[in-house]
Tab-separated table of C-alpha atoms in Angstrom:
chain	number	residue	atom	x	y	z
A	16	UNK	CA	83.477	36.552	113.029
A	17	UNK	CA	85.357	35.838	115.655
A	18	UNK	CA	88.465	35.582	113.460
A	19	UNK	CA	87.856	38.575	112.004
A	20	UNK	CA	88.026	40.765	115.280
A	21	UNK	CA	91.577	38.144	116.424
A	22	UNK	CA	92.878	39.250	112.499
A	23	UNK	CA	92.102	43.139	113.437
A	24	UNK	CA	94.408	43.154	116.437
A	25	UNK	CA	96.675	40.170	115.776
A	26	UNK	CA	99.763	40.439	114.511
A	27	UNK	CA	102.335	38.400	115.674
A	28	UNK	CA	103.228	34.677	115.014
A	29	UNK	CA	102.226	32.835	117.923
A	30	UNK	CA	98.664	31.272	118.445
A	31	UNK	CA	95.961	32.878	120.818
A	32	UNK	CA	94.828	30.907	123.258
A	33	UNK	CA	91.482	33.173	123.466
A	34	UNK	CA	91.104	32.532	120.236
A	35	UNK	CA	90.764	28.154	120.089
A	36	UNK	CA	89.932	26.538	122.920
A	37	UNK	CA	91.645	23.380	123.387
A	38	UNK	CA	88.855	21.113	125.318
A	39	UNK	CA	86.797	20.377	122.228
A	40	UNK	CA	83.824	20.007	123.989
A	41	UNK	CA	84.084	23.313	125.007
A	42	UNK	CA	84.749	24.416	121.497
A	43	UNK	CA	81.982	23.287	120.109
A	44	UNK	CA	79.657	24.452	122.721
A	45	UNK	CA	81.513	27.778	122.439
A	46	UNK	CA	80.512	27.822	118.447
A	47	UNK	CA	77.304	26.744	118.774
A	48	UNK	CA	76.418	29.321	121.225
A	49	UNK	CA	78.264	32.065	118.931
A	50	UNK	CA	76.005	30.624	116.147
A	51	UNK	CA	72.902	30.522	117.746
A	52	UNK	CA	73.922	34.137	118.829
A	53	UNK	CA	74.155	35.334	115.300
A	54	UNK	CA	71.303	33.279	113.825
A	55	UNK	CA	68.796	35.823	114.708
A	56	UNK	CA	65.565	34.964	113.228
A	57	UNK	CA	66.447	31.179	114.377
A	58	UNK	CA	66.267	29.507	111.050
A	59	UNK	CA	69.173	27.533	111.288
A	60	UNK	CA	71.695	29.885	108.893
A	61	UNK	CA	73.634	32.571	109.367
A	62	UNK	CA	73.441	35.139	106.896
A	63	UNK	CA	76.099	37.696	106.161
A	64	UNK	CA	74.118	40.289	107.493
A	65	UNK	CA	72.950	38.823	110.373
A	66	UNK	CA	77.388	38.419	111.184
A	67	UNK	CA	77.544	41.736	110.355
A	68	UNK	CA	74.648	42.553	112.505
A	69	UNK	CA	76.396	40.808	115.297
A	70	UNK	CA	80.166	41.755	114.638
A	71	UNK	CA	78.990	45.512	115.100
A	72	UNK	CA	76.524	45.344	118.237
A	73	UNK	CA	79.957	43.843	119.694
A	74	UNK	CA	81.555	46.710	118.679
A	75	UNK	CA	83.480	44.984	115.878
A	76	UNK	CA	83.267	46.668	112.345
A	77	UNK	CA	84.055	45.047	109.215
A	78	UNK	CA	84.305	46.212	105.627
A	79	UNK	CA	80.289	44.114	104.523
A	80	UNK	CA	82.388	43.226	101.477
A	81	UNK	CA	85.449	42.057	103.115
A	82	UNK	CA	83.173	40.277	105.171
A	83	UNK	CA	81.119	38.889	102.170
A	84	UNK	CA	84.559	37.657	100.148
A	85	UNK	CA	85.527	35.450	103.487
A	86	UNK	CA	82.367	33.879	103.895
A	87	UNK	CA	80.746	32.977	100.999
A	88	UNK	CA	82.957	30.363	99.708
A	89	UNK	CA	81.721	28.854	102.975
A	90	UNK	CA	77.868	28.879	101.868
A	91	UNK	CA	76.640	25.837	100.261
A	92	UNK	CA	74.952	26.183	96.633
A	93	UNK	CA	71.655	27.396	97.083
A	94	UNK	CA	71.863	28.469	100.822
A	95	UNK	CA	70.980	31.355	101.590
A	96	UNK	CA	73.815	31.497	105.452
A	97	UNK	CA	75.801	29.199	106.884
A	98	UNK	CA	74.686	26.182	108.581
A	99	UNK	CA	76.421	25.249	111.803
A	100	UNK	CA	78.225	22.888	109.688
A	101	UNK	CA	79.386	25.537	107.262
A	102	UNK	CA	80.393	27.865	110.648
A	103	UNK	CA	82.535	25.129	112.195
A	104	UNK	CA	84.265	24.693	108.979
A	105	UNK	CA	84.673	28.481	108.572
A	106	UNK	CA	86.476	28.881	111.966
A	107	UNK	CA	88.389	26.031	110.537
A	108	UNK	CA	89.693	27.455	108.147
A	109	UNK	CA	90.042	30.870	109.895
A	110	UNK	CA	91.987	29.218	112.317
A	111	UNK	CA	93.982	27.709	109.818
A	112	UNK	CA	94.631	30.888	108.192
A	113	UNK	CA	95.347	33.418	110.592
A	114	UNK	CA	97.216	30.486	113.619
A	115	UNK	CA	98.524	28.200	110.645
A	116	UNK	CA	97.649	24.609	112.173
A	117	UNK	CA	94.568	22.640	111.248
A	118	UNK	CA	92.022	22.907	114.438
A	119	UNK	CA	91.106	19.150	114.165
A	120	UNK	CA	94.235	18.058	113.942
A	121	UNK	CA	95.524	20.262	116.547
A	122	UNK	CA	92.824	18.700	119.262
A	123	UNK	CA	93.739	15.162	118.020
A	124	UNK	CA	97.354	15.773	119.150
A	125	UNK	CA	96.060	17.713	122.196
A	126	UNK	CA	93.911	14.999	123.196
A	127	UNK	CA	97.183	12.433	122.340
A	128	UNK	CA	99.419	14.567	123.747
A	129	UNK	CA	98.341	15.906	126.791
A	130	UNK	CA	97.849	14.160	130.423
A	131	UNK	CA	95.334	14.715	132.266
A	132	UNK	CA	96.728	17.779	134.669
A	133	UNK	CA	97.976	19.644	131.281
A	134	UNK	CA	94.121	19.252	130.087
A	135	UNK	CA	92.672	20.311	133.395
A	136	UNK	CA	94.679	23.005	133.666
A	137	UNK	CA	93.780	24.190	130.102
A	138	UNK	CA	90.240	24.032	130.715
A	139	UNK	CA	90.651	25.938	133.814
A	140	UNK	CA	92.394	28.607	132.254
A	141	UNK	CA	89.610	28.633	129.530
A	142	UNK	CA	87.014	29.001	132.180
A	143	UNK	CA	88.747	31.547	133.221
A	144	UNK	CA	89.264	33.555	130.254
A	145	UNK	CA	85.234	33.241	129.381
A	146	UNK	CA	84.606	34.523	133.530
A	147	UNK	CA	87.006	37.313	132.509
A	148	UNK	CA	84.204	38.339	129.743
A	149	UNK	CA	81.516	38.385	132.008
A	150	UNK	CA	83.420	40.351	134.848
A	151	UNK	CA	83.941	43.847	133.128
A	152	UNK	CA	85.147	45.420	136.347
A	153	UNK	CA	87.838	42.527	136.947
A	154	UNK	CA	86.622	42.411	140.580
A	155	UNK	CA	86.520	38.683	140.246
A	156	UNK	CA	82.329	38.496	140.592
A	157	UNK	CA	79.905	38.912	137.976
A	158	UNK	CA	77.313	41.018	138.931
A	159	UNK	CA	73.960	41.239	137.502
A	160	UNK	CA	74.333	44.931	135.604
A	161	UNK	CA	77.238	43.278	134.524
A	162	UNK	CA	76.132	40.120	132.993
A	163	UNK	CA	73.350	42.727	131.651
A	164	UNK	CA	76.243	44.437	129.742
A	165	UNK	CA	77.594	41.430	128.254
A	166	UNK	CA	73.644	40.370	127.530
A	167	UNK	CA	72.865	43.767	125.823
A	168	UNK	CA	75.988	43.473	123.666
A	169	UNK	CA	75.249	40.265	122.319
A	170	UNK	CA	71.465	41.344	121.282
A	171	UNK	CA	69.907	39.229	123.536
A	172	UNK	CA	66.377	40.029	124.818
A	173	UNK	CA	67.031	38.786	128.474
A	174	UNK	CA	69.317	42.091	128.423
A	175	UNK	CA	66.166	44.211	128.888
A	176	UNK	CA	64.713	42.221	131.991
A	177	UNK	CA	66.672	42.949	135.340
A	178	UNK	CA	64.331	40.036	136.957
A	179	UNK	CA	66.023	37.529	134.452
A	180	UNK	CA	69.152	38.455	135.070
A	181	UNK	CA	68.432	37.984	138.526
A	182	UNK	CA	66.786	34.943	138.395
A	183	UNK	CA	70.419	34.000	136.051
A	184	UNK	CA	72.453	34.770	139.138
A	185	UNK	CA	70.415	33.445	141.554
A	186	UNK	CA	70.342	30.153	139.869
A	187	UNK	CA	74.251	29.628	140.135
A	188	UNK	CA	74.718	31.595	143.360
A	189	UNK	CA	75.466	29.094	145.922
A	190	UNK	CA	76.775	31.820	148.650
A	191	UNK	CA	73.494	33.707	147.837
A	192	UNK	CA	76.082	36.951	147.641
A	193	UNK	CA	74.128	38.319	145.010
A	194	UNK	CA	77.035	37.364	142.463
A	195	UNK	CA	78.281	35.015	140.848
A	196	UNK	CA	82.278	34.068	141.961
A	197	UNK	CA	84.507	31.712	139.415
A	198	UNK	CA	84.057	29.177	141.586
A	199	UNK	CA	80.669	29.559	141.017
A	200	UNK	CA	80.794	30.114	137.064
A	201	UNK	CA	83.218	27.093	136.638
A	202	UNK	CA	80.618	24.652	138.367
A	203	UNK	CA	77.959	26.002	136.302
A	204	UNK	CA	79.751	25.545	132.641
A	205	UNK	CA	81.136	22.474	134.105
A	206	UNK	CA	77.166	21.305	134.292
A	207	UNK	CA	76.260	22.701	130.915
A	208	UNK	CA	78.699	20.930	129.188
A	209	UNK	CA	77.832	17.591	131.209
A	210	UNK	CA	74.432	17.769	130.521
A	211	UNK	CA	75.056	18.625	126.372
């Protein structure tokens, strides 16, 4: 998935920090919103089609076979997708193949490691790298046709109803500009991942 696009275009032998987050919390709200993304019919698996589905409306082809080969020695017997379970330990590995370190072990030593201001500063340079998604134009707001882009890429049926959107900015829009600023997008994530 998401390794699979980072394997097209990387090739050097440093880690990208787009690719692992390093506040786990945010990782795993990160993959659980990827899988929930790709689990279409919302059964709770993720079938290879269904990735593939998802890898192309993001403009990311892969060879289905390629595709096939990585993932289903991540698919429990008699599953018919990945589980969440099964996706987390598929990025693991990912991670561990393409970045050569061991995710878990890398956010034990981050969380060890790291002071406070180094971890602050990491998740603020996360935020900003997901705000930088959002904001095609790089004008530093994200505006409602373009969190419609970014909606309509992913599938999503919200992408199809301008009052949603809207409503979407609206509801994180303290300045009532009509856009959302990173000040603004970094309070709201900040509240997601309290409340989860």
């Amino acid at each position: 998935m998401e390794a699979a696009a980072a394997a097209a275009t990387f090739t050097g032998h440093k880690r990208s920090s787009s690719f692992s987050l390093r506040c786990p919390s945010l990782n795993f709200l990160r993959l659980r919103r990827i899988f929930d993304l790709f689990d279409k019919n919302g059964d709770g698996m993720i079938t290879i089609e269904e990735i593939s589905q998802a890898l192309s409306l993001l403009g990311l082809e892969a060879d289905f076979s390629d595709l096939e080969f990585t993932i289903k020695s991540h698919i429990k017997p008699g599953s018919s997708g990945l589980s969440f379970e099964d996706f987390v330990s598929l990025h693991q590995s990912l991670d561990s193949s393409f970045f050569g370190y061991d995710n878990i072990a890398s956010e034990e030593e981050a969380a060890n490691d790291i002071g406070d201001q180094a971890r602050m500063r990491q998740e603020e340079s996360d935020l900003s790298e997901a705000f930088k998604v959002f904001d095609e134009d790089g004008d530093g707001y994200i505006s409602a046709h373009e969190l419609q882009v970014v909606l309509r890429k992913l599938g999503l049926p919200e992408a199809k109803e301008i009052d949603r959107i809207h409503q979407m900015i609206t509801s994180v829009d303290r300045n009532q500009d009509g856009r959302v600023d990173f000040f603004e997008f970094k309070d709201m994530m900040r509240s997601v991942l309290v409340r989860s």
